[in-house]
Amino acid sequence: MSNMGKGAGYYLTRSKSLQMDTVIVAILAIFMSFAMRMDALQSKGEDYLVLMLYAVIFGLTSLQSGAMIVDLTAKDKLSRRIEFFAASGIAVKEIIKQYSIQIFRFSGIIPFFVFMSCYYFTNWTMSFGRIVCVYLSILVLSFCEIVALNIIVLDMKRVKLFKNVLFFGNFALVYLIAMSAERITEFVSEHHIGIDYLIIVVDVVLCIMFVLLSFFKARHMSNETVIRREGEWV
C-alpha cells in the first residue's frame, strides 16, 4: 500500500463526521437485518428476499461510500490538497486509484456483516454459491461506482450540488428497488428467470456503464486540468 493509500485510510478512520455516518449506517443495518427476518417479508418468497437483500447491501454500501467520497475526495478538492498532490508530480489517476481502494475497503465492512447475518438467519433454498455470486456482483458494481464518482467529483466545480445529488440519488435508488420488488419478482416468476441471474446481468450492465464513463472522463483528465479545476461549496 502506498503512503497516499495509508494516509487516506488513516483519515477515514479518524474523521468525526464519518464516524457519525458509520454509526447511522450501522443502526440502519441492524434494523434492516431484523426486518429481513420478519414473517411479512419471509412470506413473500425467496426471490423477494434476494431482491431485498440486494437493495439493502447495495444501498448501505452506496450510502457509506458516498459519505466517504464527500468527506475525503471532495474535501481534499476544496482544501486544494488534491492540487498539491498533483503539483508535486503524483499522477491524478494514482490519486483516484488509492482513494477508491480505501473507500471501497471501509464502505464494505458493515454490508458484509449484514450479508452474513441475513444468510445465516434465513432458510434459503438457493445454493450458497448463487447467493455469493450476487454479493460479489454487488462488490464489483460498488467499486466501479466509487471510481466513477471519484473521477466526477474531481471534475466538478459545484461540490455541494454533487453531495446533494449523490445523497438523494442513493435513497431514491433504494426506494425504487423496494417499491418495484413485487413487480420484479412477478416478472421473473412469469418468465422463469432466476432472480440471481437477473441481478448479475443488471450489475454487469451497470458496471460497463460506469467503466465507460470513467474511461471517457479520465481520458481527458490530467494533473494540469485538476489543478485548474477549483471546487466551490455551492
Short mmCIF file of C-alpha atoms in Angstrom, two decimals:
data_model
loop_
_atom_site.label_atom_id
_atom_site.label_comp_id
_atom_site.label_asym_id
_atom_site.label_seq_id
_atom_site.Cartn_x
_atom_site.Cartn_y
_atom_site.Cartn_z
CA MET A 1 0.00 0.00 0.00
CA SER A 2 1.36 3.44 -0.95
CA ASN A 3 1.79 6.28 1.53
CA MET A 4 -1.15 8.04 -0.08
CA GLY A 5 -3.32 4.99 0.46
CA LYS A 6 -2.22 4.75 4.08
CA GLY A 7 -2.92 8.44 4.56
CA ALA A 8 -6.39 8.14 3.07
CA GLY A 9 -7.13 5.10 5.25
CA TYR A 10 -5.86 6.91 8.34
CA TYR A 11 -8.08 9.91 7.61
CA LEU A 12 -11.17 7.74 7.06
CA THR A 13 -10.70 6.06 10.45
CA ARG A 14 -10.19 9.39 12.26
CA SER A 15 -12.87 11.56 10.64
CA LYS A 16 -15.55 12.50 13.21
CA SER A 17 -18.22 13.05 10.56
CA LEU A 18 -17.52 9.65 9.02
CA GLN A 19 -17.63 8.01 12.44
CA MET A 20 -21.10 9.51 12.91
CA ASP A 21 -22.14 8.37 9.41
CA THR A 22 -20.86 4.89 10.22
CA VAL A 23 -22.95 4.77 13.40
CA ILE A 24 -26.05 5.80 11.44
CA VAL A 25 -25.37 3.20 8.73
CA ALA A 26 -24.75 0.55 11.41
CA ILE A 27 -28.13 1.34 13.03
CA LEU A 28 -29.82 1.11 9.63
CA ALA A 29 -28.01 -2.17 9.00
CA ILE A 30 -29.20 -3.67 12.31
CA PHE A 31 -32.77 -2.54 11.63
CA MET A 32 -32.72 -3.98 8.10
CA SER A 33 -31.19 -7.25 9.29
CA PHE A 34 -34.06 -7.72 11.72
CA ALA A 35 -36.60 -6.61 9.10
CA MET A 36 -35.35 -9.33 6.75
CA ARG A 37 -36.35 -11.95 9.34
CA MET A 38 -39.91 -10.69 9.75
CA ASP A 39 -42.71 -13.03 8.68
CA ALA A 40 -44.17 -10.28 6.49
CA LEU A 41 -41.07 -10.40 4.30
CA GLN A 42 -40.39 -14.12 4.64
CA SER A 43 -43.90 -14.91 3.37
CA LYS A 44 -43.28 -13.05 0.09
CA GLY A 45 -40.97 -15.75 -1.18
CA GLU A 46 -37.26 -16.25 -1.70
CA ASP A 47 -37.00 -14.15 -4.87
CA TYR A 48 -38.37 -11.18 -2.96
CA LEU A 49 -35.90 -11.77 -0.11
CA VAL A 50 -32.94 -11.95 -2.50
CA LEU A 51 -34.02 -8.68 -4.11
CA MET A 52 -34.40 -7.04 -0.70
CA LEU A 53 -31.00 -8.35 0.35
CA TYR A 54 -29.56 -6.84 -2.81
CA ALA A 55 -31.22 -3.48 -2.14
CA VAL A 56 -30.04 -3.44 1.48
CA ILE A 57 -26.40 -4.35 0.76
CA PHE A 58 -26.01 -2.13 -2.28
CA GLY A 59 -27.89 0.70 -0.57
CA LEU A 60 -25.76 0.59 2.58
CA THR A 61 -22.55 0.35 0.55
CA SER A 62 -23.59 3.31 -1.61
CA LEU A 63 -24.55 5.43 1.39
CA GLN A 64 -21.30 4.70 3.18
CA SER A 65 -19.06 5.12 0.14
CA GLY A 66 -20.90 8.29 -0.88
CA ALA A 67 -20.26 9.83 2.54
CA MET A 68 -16.59 8.85 2.29
CA ILE A 69 -16.21 10.33 -1.19
CA VAL A 70 -17.62 13.63 0.06
CA ASP A 71 -15.56 13.61 3.24
CA LEU A 72 -12.29 12.54 1.59
CA THR A 73 -12.14 13.32 -2.13
CA ALA A 74 -14.47 16.32 -2.17
CA LYS A 75 -12.95 17.93 0.92
CA ASP A 76 -9.42 17.38 -0.39
CA LYS A 77 -10.51 19.08 -3.60
CA LEU A 78 -11.99 22.04 -1.70
CA SER A 79 -8.92 22.38 0.52
CA ARG A 80 -6.72 22.13 -2.61
CA ARG A 81 -4.89 19.16 -1.17
CA ILE A 82 -5.56 17.29 -4.42
CA GLU A 83 -3.98 20.18 -6.33
CA PHE A 84 -0.96 19.98 -4.03
CA PHE A 85 -0.54 16.27 -4.77
CA ALA A 86 -0.93 16.89 -8.49
CA ALA A 87 1.54 19.78 -8.45
CA SER A 88 4.00 17.53 -6.60
CA GLY A 89 4.03 15.18 -9.57
CA ILE A 90 1.68 12.46 -8.30
CA ALA A 91 -0.48 11.32 -11.21
CA VAL A 92 -4.14 12.15 -10.72
CA LYS A 93 -5.07 8.60 -11.79
CA GLU A 94 -2.94 7.25 -8.93
CA ILE A 95 -4.77 9.56 -6.52
CA ILE A 96 -8.13 8.28 -7.79
CA LYS A 97 -6.93 4.68 -7.55
CA GLN A 98 -5.68 4.95 -3.95
CA TYR A 99 -8.72 6.89 -2.73
CA SER A 100 -11.10 4.47 -4.43
CA ILE A 101 -9.41 1.39 -2.94
CA GLN A 102 -9.55 2.79 0.60
CA ILE A 103 -13.17 3.92 0.28
CA PHE A 104 -14.11 0.52 -1.13
CA ARG A 105 -12.39 -1.30 1.75
CA PHE A 106 -14.06 0.65 4.52
CA SER A 107 -17.52 1.01 2.94
CA GLY A 108 -17.91 -2.76 2.56
CA ILE A 109 -17.39 -3.75 6.19
CA ILE A 110 -20.91 -3.20 7.55
CA PRO A 111 -22.70 -4.58 4.44
CA PHE A 112 -20.57 -7.74 4.70
CA PHE A 113 -21.85 -8.43 8.23
CA VAL A 114 -25.40 -7.68 7.06
CA PHE A 115 -24.97 -10.23 4.28
CA MET A 116 -23.65 -12.89 6.65
CA SER A 117 -26.38 -12.17 9.19
CA CYS A 118 -29.19 -12.33 6.63
CA TYR A 119 -27.79 -15.51 5.12
CA TYR A 120 -27.32 -17.25 8.47
CA PHE A 121 -30.75 -16.41 9.89
CA THR A 122 -32.76 -17.10 6.73
CA ASN A 123 -33.71 -20.54 5.46
CA TRP A 124 -32.56 -20.32 1.85
CA THR A 125 -33.31 -22.97 -0.76
CA MET A 126 -30.99 -21.17 -3.18
CA SER A 127 -27.45 -22.51 -3.03
CA PHE A 128 -24.79 -20.60 -1.11
CA GLY A 129 -22.72 -20.25 -4.30
CA ARG A 130 -25.51 -18.44 -6.15
CA ILE A 131 -26.08 -16.02 -3.28
CA VAL A 132 -22.34 -15.37 -3.04
CA CYS A 133 -22.29 -14.58 -6.77
CA VAL A 134 -24.97 -11.94 -6.18
CA TYR A 135 -22.89 -10.49 -3.35
CA LEU A 136 -19.73 -10.47 -5.47
CA SER A 137 -21.57 -8.71 -8.29
CA ILE A 138 -22.56 -6.00 -5.79
CA LEU A 139 -18.93 -5.61 -4.74
CA VAL A 140 -17.73 -5.21 -8.32
CA LEU A 141 -20.54 -2.74 -9.08
CA SER A 142 -19.77 -0.76 -5.91
CA PHE A 143 -16.08 -0.44 -6.82
CA CYS A 144 -16.89 0.70 -10.36
CA GLU A 145 -19.33 3.24 -8.93
CA ILE A 146 -16.76 4.54 -6.42
CA VAL A 147 -14.11 5.03 -9.11
CA ALA A 148 -16.58 6.82 -11.39
CA LEU A 149 -17.82 9.13 -8.61
CA ASN A 150 -14.26 9.98 -7.56
CA ILE A 151 -13.48 10.99 -11.13
CA ILE A 152 -16.70 13.01 -11.40
CA VAL A 153 -16.15 14.94 -8.17
CA LEU A 154 -12.62 15.90 -9.22
CA ASP A 155 -14.03 17.22 -12.48
CA MET A 156 -16.91 19.15 -10.88
CA LYS A 157 -16.90 22.75 -9.75
CA ARG A 158 -20.07 22.71 -7.60
CA VAL A 159 -19.16 20.20 -4.89
CA LYS A 160 -22.20 20.80 -2.67
CA LEU A 161 -24.51 20.07 -5.59
CA PHE A 162 -22.61 16.80 -6.13
CA LYS A 163 -23.10 15.88 -2.47
CA ASN A 164 -26.85 16.56 -2.56
CA VAL A 165 -27.42 14.68 -5.81
CA LEU A 166 -25.38 11.73 -4.53
CA PHE A 167 -27.19 11.60 -1.18
CA PHE A 168 -30.74 11.83 -2.52
CA GLY A 169 -29.87 9.65 -5.53
CA ASN A 170 -28.80 6.78 -3.27
CA PHE A 171 -32.02 6.96 -1.24
CA ALA A 172 -34.12 7.23 -4.41
CA LEU A 173 -32.43 4.16 -5.89
CA VAL A 174 -33.05 2.00 -2.82
CA TYR A 175 -36.65 3.26 -2.58
CA LEU A 176 -37.23 2.49 -6.27
CA ILE A 177 -35.92 -1.07 -5.88
CA ALA A 178 -38.03 -1.64 -2.76
CA MET A 179 -41.21 -0.27 -4.36
CA SER A 180 -40.67 -2.28 -7.56
CA ALA A 181 -39.71 -5.52 -5.80
CA GLU A 182 -43.07 -7.25 -6.16
CA ARG A 183 -43.34 -6.39 -9.85
CA ILE A 184 -39.81 -7.61 -10.47
CA THR A 185 -40.45 -10.90 -8.67
CA GLU A 186 -43.67 -11.38 -10.64
CA PHE A 187 -41.74 -10.77 -13.87
CA VAL A 188 -39.01 -13.33 -13.11
CA SER A 189 -41.62 -15.84 -11.97
CA GLU A 190 -43.69 -15.47 -15.15
CA HIS A 191 -40.66 -15.79 -17.42
CA HIS A 192 -38.92 -18.47 -15.32
CA ILE A 193 -35.79 -16.36 -14.80
CA GLY A 194 -33.63 -16.80 -11.71
CA ILE A 195 -33.64 -13.57 -9.69
CA ASP A 196 -29.91 -14.00 -9.07
CA TYR A 197 -29.22 -14.21 -12.81
CA LEU A 198 -31.26 -11.06 -13.42
CA ILE A 199 -29.40 -9.17 -10.70
CA ILE A 200 -25.99 -10.25 -12.02
CA VAL A 201 -26.90 -9.25 -15.60
CA VAL A 202 -28.13 -5.83 -14.42
CA ASP A 203 -24.97 -5.35 -12.34
CA VAL A 204 -22.76 -6.26 -15.31
CA VAL A 205 -24.56 -3.71 -17.49
CA LEU A 206 -24.20 -1.02 -14.81
CA CYS A 207 -20.53 -1.90 -14.34
CA ILE A 208 -19.93 -1.47 -18.07
CA MET A 209 -21.66 1.92 -17.95
CA PHE A 210 -19.52 3.08 -15.01
CA VAL A 211 -16.33 1.77 -16.64
CA LEU A 212 -17.10 3.58 -19.91
CA LEU A 213 -17.96 6.77 -18.03
CA SER A 214 -14.73 6.55 -16.04
CA PHE A 215 -12.68 5.83 -19.15
CA PHE A 216 -14.00 8.75 -21.19
CA LYS A 217 -13.77 11.25 -18.32
CA ALA A 218 -10.34 10.08 -17.14
CA ARG A 219 -9.01 10.17 -20.71
CA HIS A 220 -9.35 13.96 -20.72
CA MET A 221 -8.15 14.37 -17.13
CA SER A 222 -4.57 15.30 -16.28
CA ASN A 223 -2.69 16.92 -13.41
CA GLU A 224 -2.98 20.28 -15.16
CA THR A 225 -6.75 20.08 -15.61
CA VAL A 226 -7.25 19.05 -11.96
CA ILE A 227 -5.10 21.96 -10.75
CA ARG A 228 -7.07 24.43 -12.89
CA ARG A 229 -10.47 23.00 -11.90
CA GLU A 230 -11.10 24.58 -8.49
CA GLY A 231 -14.06 23.42 -6.44
CA GLU A 232 -16.67 25.55 -4.67
CA TRP A 233 -19.12 24.63 -1.91
CA VAL A 234 -22.18 25.73 -3.86
#
